[in-house]
Amino acid sequence: MALSLGTTEPDSPHPQAGSDRRGGVRYRRAALMGVPAFLAAATLVVLTAQGALAAQFAISGMPFTVTADSLEGTGFGQFGALDNMAEGSPNAGDTGGQVLVIVTAIREAKLTNLCQSVELGGTNLVITAGNKGTPVKASGLTTDSTEISGKLAAFDNIEIGGDASTFEKPPVKGPLGSFGQQADTVDIKNVRQNNYATTATRFTLPDLHMGFSSKGC
């Protein structure tokens, strides 16, 4: 991830400048499930994300699921972007190799009972951490999601509708002219994300376990 910089920003699939690229994005693939604060911006994120730059690294095009009992963070931001697969990727399908995503960026994040899974030909690679009293910690966290949901979400000093290129609270900024929202803090219970990419400047995973399972998160 559906997830602490000083003045240094992480290497991320989200440049801070806009782009004139226009892709054959299939908007039906960007259906959102979410708590009210996410839904308030969802439609405009889809409409304005057409101008977002593609990822600096090519995504595999294989979605993965991330869940957590809670996600707490400081320095929250969110905006739309386009992620791109490598040319000729077998996972492109009818997308043209592009995926419209919601970028969630958090300077400092804590997640309890984290689970991440990706389906690999009939089995699932599952990673768990932070389930024995010590939370997972991430600095400069960004996640690229097509779906986000949560049982309850709370934000302090949230600003909705700002130009994401002017944001100062999250660790990265969005493309010029893109619709976004930012807040001092975020707290989401029972968060679930359908992701295509995650980056962080630092990820600390206590009680890490990785293995294969017939069930995902």
mmCIF file of C-alpha atoms in Angstrom:
data_model
loop_
_atom_site.group_PDB
_atom_site.id
_atom_site.type_symbol
_atom_site.label_atom_id
_atom_site.label_comp_id
_atom_site.label_asym_id
_atom_site.label_seq_id
_atom_site.Cartn_x
_atom_site.Cartn_y
_atom_site.Cartn_z
ATOM 1 C CA MET A 1 0.000 0.000 0.000
ATOM 2 C CA ALA A 2 -5.845 -0.534 0.728
ATOM 3 C CA LEU A 3 -0.137 2.851 2.543
ATOM 4 C CA SER A 4 8.412 10.672 6.734
ATOM 5 C CA LEU A 5 10.093 12.790 4.719
ATOM 6 C CA GLY A 6 11.948 15.926 5.665
ATOM 7 C CA THR A 7 12.390 17.816 2.483
ATOM 8 C CA THR A 8 13.316 14.754 0.463
ATOM 9 C CA GLU A 9 10.710 13.184 -1.749
ATOM 10 C CA PRO A 10 10.748 9.441 -2.552
ATOM 11 C CA ASP A 11 11.403 7.967 -5.924
ATOM 12 C CA SER A 12 7.860 7.436 -6.980
ATOM 13 C CA PRO A 13 5.772 6.576 -10.008
ATOM 14 C CA HIS A 14 4.177 10.026 -9.727
ATOM 15 C CA PRO A 15 6.062 12.967 -11.234
ATOM 16 C CA GLN A 16 5.123 16.365 -9.981
ATOM 17 C CA ALA A 17 4.553 17.875 -13.397
ATOM 18 C CA GLY A 18 1.545 17.437 -15.668
ATOM 19 C CA SER A 19 1.492 15.877 -19.098
ATOM 20 C CA ASP A 20 -0.355 16.218 -22.361
ATOM 21 C CA ARG A 21 -0.686 12.483 -22.744
ATOM 22 C CA ARG A 22 -4.148 11.279 -23.499
ATOM 23 C CA GLY A 23 -4.671 7.568 -23.338
ATOM 24 C CA GLY A 24 -7.462 5.255 -24.273
ATOM 25 C CA VAL A 25 -8.335 4.787 -20.617
ATOM 26 C CA ARG A 26 -11.309 2.576 -19.878
ATOM 27 C CA TYR A 27 -13.178 4.540 -17.243
ATOM 28 C CA ARG A 28 -15.263 1.546 -16.251
ATOM 29 C CA ARG A 29 -12.070 0.079 -14.759
ATOM 30 C CA ALA A 30 -11.848 2.954 -12.302
ATOM 31 C CA ALA A 31 -14.998 2.221 -10.322
ATOM 32 C CA LEU A 32 -14.527 3.355 -6.741
ATOM 33 C CA MET A 33 -15.697 1.820 -3.491
ATOM 34 C CA GLY A 34 -15.037 4.021 -0.538
ATOM 35 C CA VAL A 35 -15.910 6.000 2.497
ATOM 36 C CA PRO A 36 -17.567 9.409 2.023
ATOM 37 C CA ALA A 37 -14.368 11.458 2.018
ATOM 38 C CA PHE A 38 -12.987 9.391 -0.867
ATOM 39 C CA LEU A 39 -16.300 9.383 -2.743
ATOM 40 C CA ALA A 40 -16.588 13.151 -2.538
ATOM 41 C CA ALA A 41 -13.643 13.480 -4.916
ATOM 42 C CA ALA A 42 -13.981 10.290 -6.948
ATOM 43 C CA THR A 43 -15.798 11.609 -10.010
ATOM 44 C CA LEU A 44 -13.565 14.627 -10.493
ATOM 45 C CA VAL A 45 -10.460 12.517 -9.957
ATOM 46 C CA VAL A 46 -11.537 10.384 -12.911
ATOM 47 C CA LEU A 47 -12.289 13.402 -15.081
ATOM 48 C CA THR A 48 -9.040 15.244 -14.396
ATOM 49 C CA ALA A 49 -6.662 12.291 -14.305
ATOM 50 C CA GLN A 50 -6.532 12.181 -18.112
ATOM 51 C CA GLY A 51 -3.740 14.729 -17.979
ATOM 52 C CA ALA A 52 -1.626 12.908 -15.389
ATOM 53 C CA LEU A 53 1.831 11.645 -16.251
ATOM 54 C CA ALA A 54 2.446 7.936 -16.518
ATOM 55 C CA ALA A 55 4.515 5.997 -14.019
ATOM 56 C CA GLN A 56 8.281 6.350 -14.057
ATOM 57 C CA PHE A 57 8.518 2.586 -13.722
ATOM 58 C CA ALA A 58 6.405 0.131 -15.678
ATOM 59 C CA ILE A 59 3.816 -1.626 -13.535
ATOM 60 C CA SER A 60 3.297 -5.357 -14.025
ATOM 61 C CA GLY A 61 -0.415 -4.878 -14.609
ATOM 62 C CA MET A 62 -1.217 -7.519 -11.971
ATOM 63 C CA PRO A 63 -3.392 -6.029 -9.221
ATOM 64 C CA PHE A 64 -2.785 -6.908 -5.587
ATOM 65 C CA THR A 65 -4.950 -6.577 -2.509
ATOM 66 C CA VAL A 66 -3.939 -4.769 0.665
ATOM 67 C CA THR A 67 -5.945 -4.842 3.884
ATOM 68 C CA ALA A 68 -5.337 -3.511 7.387
ATOM 69 C CA ASP A 69 -7.369 -3.224 10.553
ATOM 70 C CA SER A 70 -6.357 0.419 10.743
ATOM 71 C CA LEU A 71 -4.342 2.963 8.809
ATOM 72 C CA GLU A 72 -3.160 6.070 10.637
ATOM 73 C CA GLY A 73 -1.121 8.725 8.909
ATOM 74 C CA THR A 74 0.122 12.285 8.930
ATOM 75 C CA GLY A 75 0.575 14.387 5.805
ATOM 76 C CA PHE A 76 -2.188 12.945 3.614
ATOM 77 C CA GLY A 77 -2.853 13.685 -0.050
ATOM 78 C CA GLN A 78 -4.822 12.120 -2.898
ATOM 79 C CA PHE A 79 -5.135 12.726 -6.643
ATOM 80 C CA GLY A 80 -5.592 10.886 -9.946
ATOM 81 C CA ALA A 81 -2.868 9.531 -12.227
ATOM 82 C CA LEU A 82 -2.156 7.053 -15.024
ATOM 83 C CA ASP A 83 0.128 4.067 -14.533
ATOM 84 C CA ASN A 84 1.667 2.354 -17.545
ATOM 85 C CA MET A 85 2.707 -1.220 -18.253
ATOM 86 C CA ALA A 86 5.751 -2.204 -20.272
ATOM 87 C CA GLU A 87 5.162 -2.193 -24.018
ATOM 88 C CA GLY A 88 3.664 -5.482 -25.135
ATOM 89 C CA SER A 89 2.768 -6.589 -21.606
ATOM 90 C CA PRO A 90 0.573 -9.724 -21.622
ATOM 91 C CA ASN A 91 -1.436 -8.159 -18.806
ATOM 92 C CA ALA A 92 -2.542 -5.163 -20.853
ATOM 93 C CA GLY A 93 -5.763 -6.776 -22.068
ATOM 94 C CA ASP A 94 -8.064 -4.110 -23.518
ATOM 95 C CA THR A 95 -6.606 -1.286 -21.412
ATOM 96 C CA GLY A 96 -3.978 -0.184 -23.896
ATOM 97 C CA GLY A 97 -1.403 -0.788 -21.184
ATOM 98 C CA GLN A 98 -2.709 2.023 -18.997
ATOM 99 C CA VAL A 99 -4.487 1.944 -15.647
ATOM 100 C CA LEU A 100 -6.297 4.925 -14.176
ATOM 101 C CA VAL A 101 -5.457 5.047 -10.461
ATOM 102 C CA ILE A 102 -6.069 7.034 -7.317
ATOM 103 C CA VAL A 103 -2.749 8.004 -5.776
ATOM 104 C CA THR A 104 -2.807 8.132 -1.984
ATOM 105 C CA ALA A 105 0.312 9.699 -0.457
ATOM 106 C CA ILE A 106 1.156 9.785 3.269
ATOM 107 C CA ARG A 107 4.309 11.177 4.888
ATOM 108 C CA GLU A 108 4.172 8.900 7.950
ATOM 109 C CA ALA A 109 1.864 5.885 8.153
ATOM 110 C CA LYS A 110 1.141 3.148 10.670
ATOM 111 C CA LEU A 111 -0.846 0.021 9.770
ATOM 112 C CA THR A 112 -2.043 -2.704 12.099
ATOM 113 C CA ASN A 113 -2.579 -6.291 10.937
ATOM 114 C CA LEU A 114 -1.369 -5.658 7.397
ATOM 115 C CA CYS A 115 -2.080 -8.245 4.705
ATOM 116 C CA GLN A 116 -1.006 -8.100 1.059
ATOM 117 C CA SER A 117 -1.819 -10.755 -1.543
ATOM 118 C CA VAL A 118 -1.419 -11.242 -5.276
ATOM 119 C CA GLU A 119 -2.926 -14.068 -7.301
ATOM 120 C CA LEU A 120 -0.361 -16.117 -9.198
ATOM 121 C CA GLY A 121 -1.927 -18.707 -11.471
ATOM 122 C CA GLY A 122 -4.322 -20.391 -9.077
ATOM 123 C CA THR A 123 -2.439 -19.673 -5.851
ATOM 124 C CA ASN A 124 -1.848 -16.541 -3.814
ATOM 125 C CA LEU A 125 1.383 -15.046 -2.546
ATOM 126 C CA VAL A 126 0.442 -13.623 0.853
ATOM 127 C CA ILE A 127 2.469 -11.264 3.044
ATOM 128 C CA THR A 128 1.406 -10.415 6.598
ATOM 129 C CA ALA A 129 2.988 -8.142 9.213
ATOM 130 C CA GLY A 130 2.149 -5.941 12.178
ATOM 131 C CA ASN A 131 -0.290 -8.440 13.679
ATOM 132 C CA LYS A 132 1.342 -8.983 17.094
ATOM 133 C CA GLY A 133 1.017 -5.592 18.724
ATOM 134 C CA THR A 134 3.685 -3.678 16.798
ATOM 135 C CA PRO A 135 2.325 -1.839 13.738
ATOM 136 C CA VAL A 136 3.875 -1.656 10.302
ATOM 137 C CA LYS A 137 5.482 1.733 9.709
ATOM 138 C CA ALA A 138 6.043 3.454 6.376
ATOM 139 C CA SER A 139 7.649 6.769 5.475
ATOM 140 C CA GLY A 140 6.920 8.573 2.202
ATOM 141 C CA LEU A 141 4.206 6.039 1.358
ATOM 142 C CA THR A 142 2.281 6.138 -1.922
ATOM 143 C CA THR A 143 -0.252 3.639 -3.211
ATOM 144 C CA ASP A 144 -1.848 3.472 -6.671
ATOM 145 C CA SER A 145 -5.357 2.094 -6.274
ATOM 146 C CA THR A 146 -8.394 1.420 -8.418
ATOM 147 C CA GLU A 147 -10.611 0.677 -5.421
ATOM 148 C CA ILE A 148 -10.458 1.875 -1.814
ATOM 149 C CA SER A 149 -12.886 1.097 0.980
ATOM 150 C CA GLY A 150 -13.051 1.469 4.735
ATOM 151 C CA LYS A 151 -15.510 1.095 7.558
ATOM 152 C CA LEU A 152 -14.792 4.527 8.982
ATOM 153 C CA ALA A 153 -12.527 7.386 7.930
ATOM 154 C CA ALA A 154 -11.564 10.539 9.827
ATOM 155 C CA PHE A 155 -9.488 13.474 8.565
ATOM 156 C CA ASP A 156 -8.109 16.540 10.324
ATOM 157 C CA ASN A 157 -8.119 19.855 8.431
ATOM 158 C CA ILE A 158 -9.047 18.285 5.102
ATOM 159 C CA GLU A 159 -9.019 20.413 1.946
ATOM 160 C CA ILE A 160 -10.976 19.022 -1.019
ATOM 161 C CA GLY A 161 -10.721 20.384 -4.540
ATOM 162 C CA GLY A 162 -7.271 21.912 -4.469
ATOM 163 C CA ASP A 163 -4.767 21.793 -7.321
ATOM 164 C CA ALA A 164 -2.667 18.739 -6.432
ATOM 165 C CA SER A 165 0.509 20.365 -7.788
ATOM 166 C CA THR A 166 0.346 22.915 -4.943
ATOM 167 C CA PHE A 167 0.024 20.423 -2.096
ATOM 168 C CA GLU A 168 2.447 20.703 0.816
ATOM 169 C CA LYS A 169 1.071 18.171 3.307
ATOM 170 C CA PRO A 170 1.702 14.852 1.465
ATOM 171 C CA PRO A 171 5.179 13.614 0.459
ATOM 172 C CA VAL A 172 4.493 14.000 -3.267
ATOM 173 C CA LYS A 173 2.491 16.397 -5.393
ATOM 174 C CA GLY A 174 0.101 15.677 -8.227
ATOM 175 C CA PRO A 175 0.073 16.929 -11.818
ATOM 176 C CA LEU A 176 -0.617 20.597 -12.504
ATOM 177 C CA GLY A 177 -4.340 21.288 -12.691
ATOM 178 C CA SER A 178 -5.406 17.963 -11.235
ATOM 179 C CA PHE A 179 -8.175 17.766 -8.662
ATOM 180 C CA GLY A 180 -7.014 16.539 -5.278
ATOM 181 C CA GLN A 181 -7.492 16.566 -1.535
ATOM 182 C CA GLN A 182 -5.085 16.821 1.370
ATOM 183 C CA ALA A 183 -5.312 16.693 5.165
ATOM 184 C CA ASP A 184 -3.102 16.953 8.218
ATOM 185 C CA THR A 185 -4.006 13.441 9.381
ATOM 186 C CA VAL A 186 -5.968 10.410 8.211
ATOM 187 C CA ASP A 187 -7.402 7.510 10.212
ATOM 188 C CA ILE A 188 -9.199 4.688 8.395
ATOM 189 C CA LYS A 189 -10.588 1.543 9.992
ATOM 190 C CA ASN A 190 -10.820 -1.768 8.118
ATOM 191 C CA VAL A 191 -9.151 -0.360 5.033
ATOM 192 C CA ARG A 192 -9.051 -2.394 1.819
ATOM 193 C CA GLN A 193 -7.284 -1.393 -1.393
ATOM 194 C CA ASN A 194 -7.009 -2.861 -4.871
ATOM 195 C CA ASN A 195 -3.529 -1.652 -5.881
ATOM 196 C CA TYR A 196 -1.191 -1.649 -8.868
ATOM 197 C CA ALA A 197 1.833 -0.039 -7.206
ATOM 198 C CA THR A 198 3.206 0.907 -3.801
ATOM 199 C CA THR A 199 6.329 2.929 -2.997
ATOM 200 C CA ALA A 200 7.907 4.109 0.235
ATOM 201 C CA THR A 201 11.193 5.630 1.287
ATOM 202 C CA ARG A 202 11.200 3.215 4.222
ATOM 203 C CA PHE A 203 8.994 0.235 5.150
ATOM 204 C CA THR A 204 9.322 -1.495 8.541
ATOM 205 C CA LEU A 205 7.457 -4.803 8.785
ATOM 206 C CA PRO A 206 7.501 -6.426 12.237
ATOM 207 C CA ASP A 207 6.544 -10.115 12.459
ATOM 208 C CA LEU A 208 6.809 -10.482 8.695
ATOM 209 C CA HIS A 209 5.512 -13.697 7.147
ATOM 210 C CA MET A 210 5.449 -14.563 3.455
ATOM 211 C CA GLY A 211 4.033 -17.699 1.846
ATOM 212 C CA PHE A 212 1.582 -19.243 -0.569
ATOM 213 C CA SER A 213 -2.082 -19.813 0.214
ATOM 214 C CA SER A 214 -5.273 -20.873 -1.503
ATOM 215 C CA LYS A 215 -6.880 -17.678 -0.171
ATOM 216 C CA GLY A 216 -5.836 -14.066 -0.511
ATOM 217 C CA CYS A 217 -6.412 -11.203 1.918
#
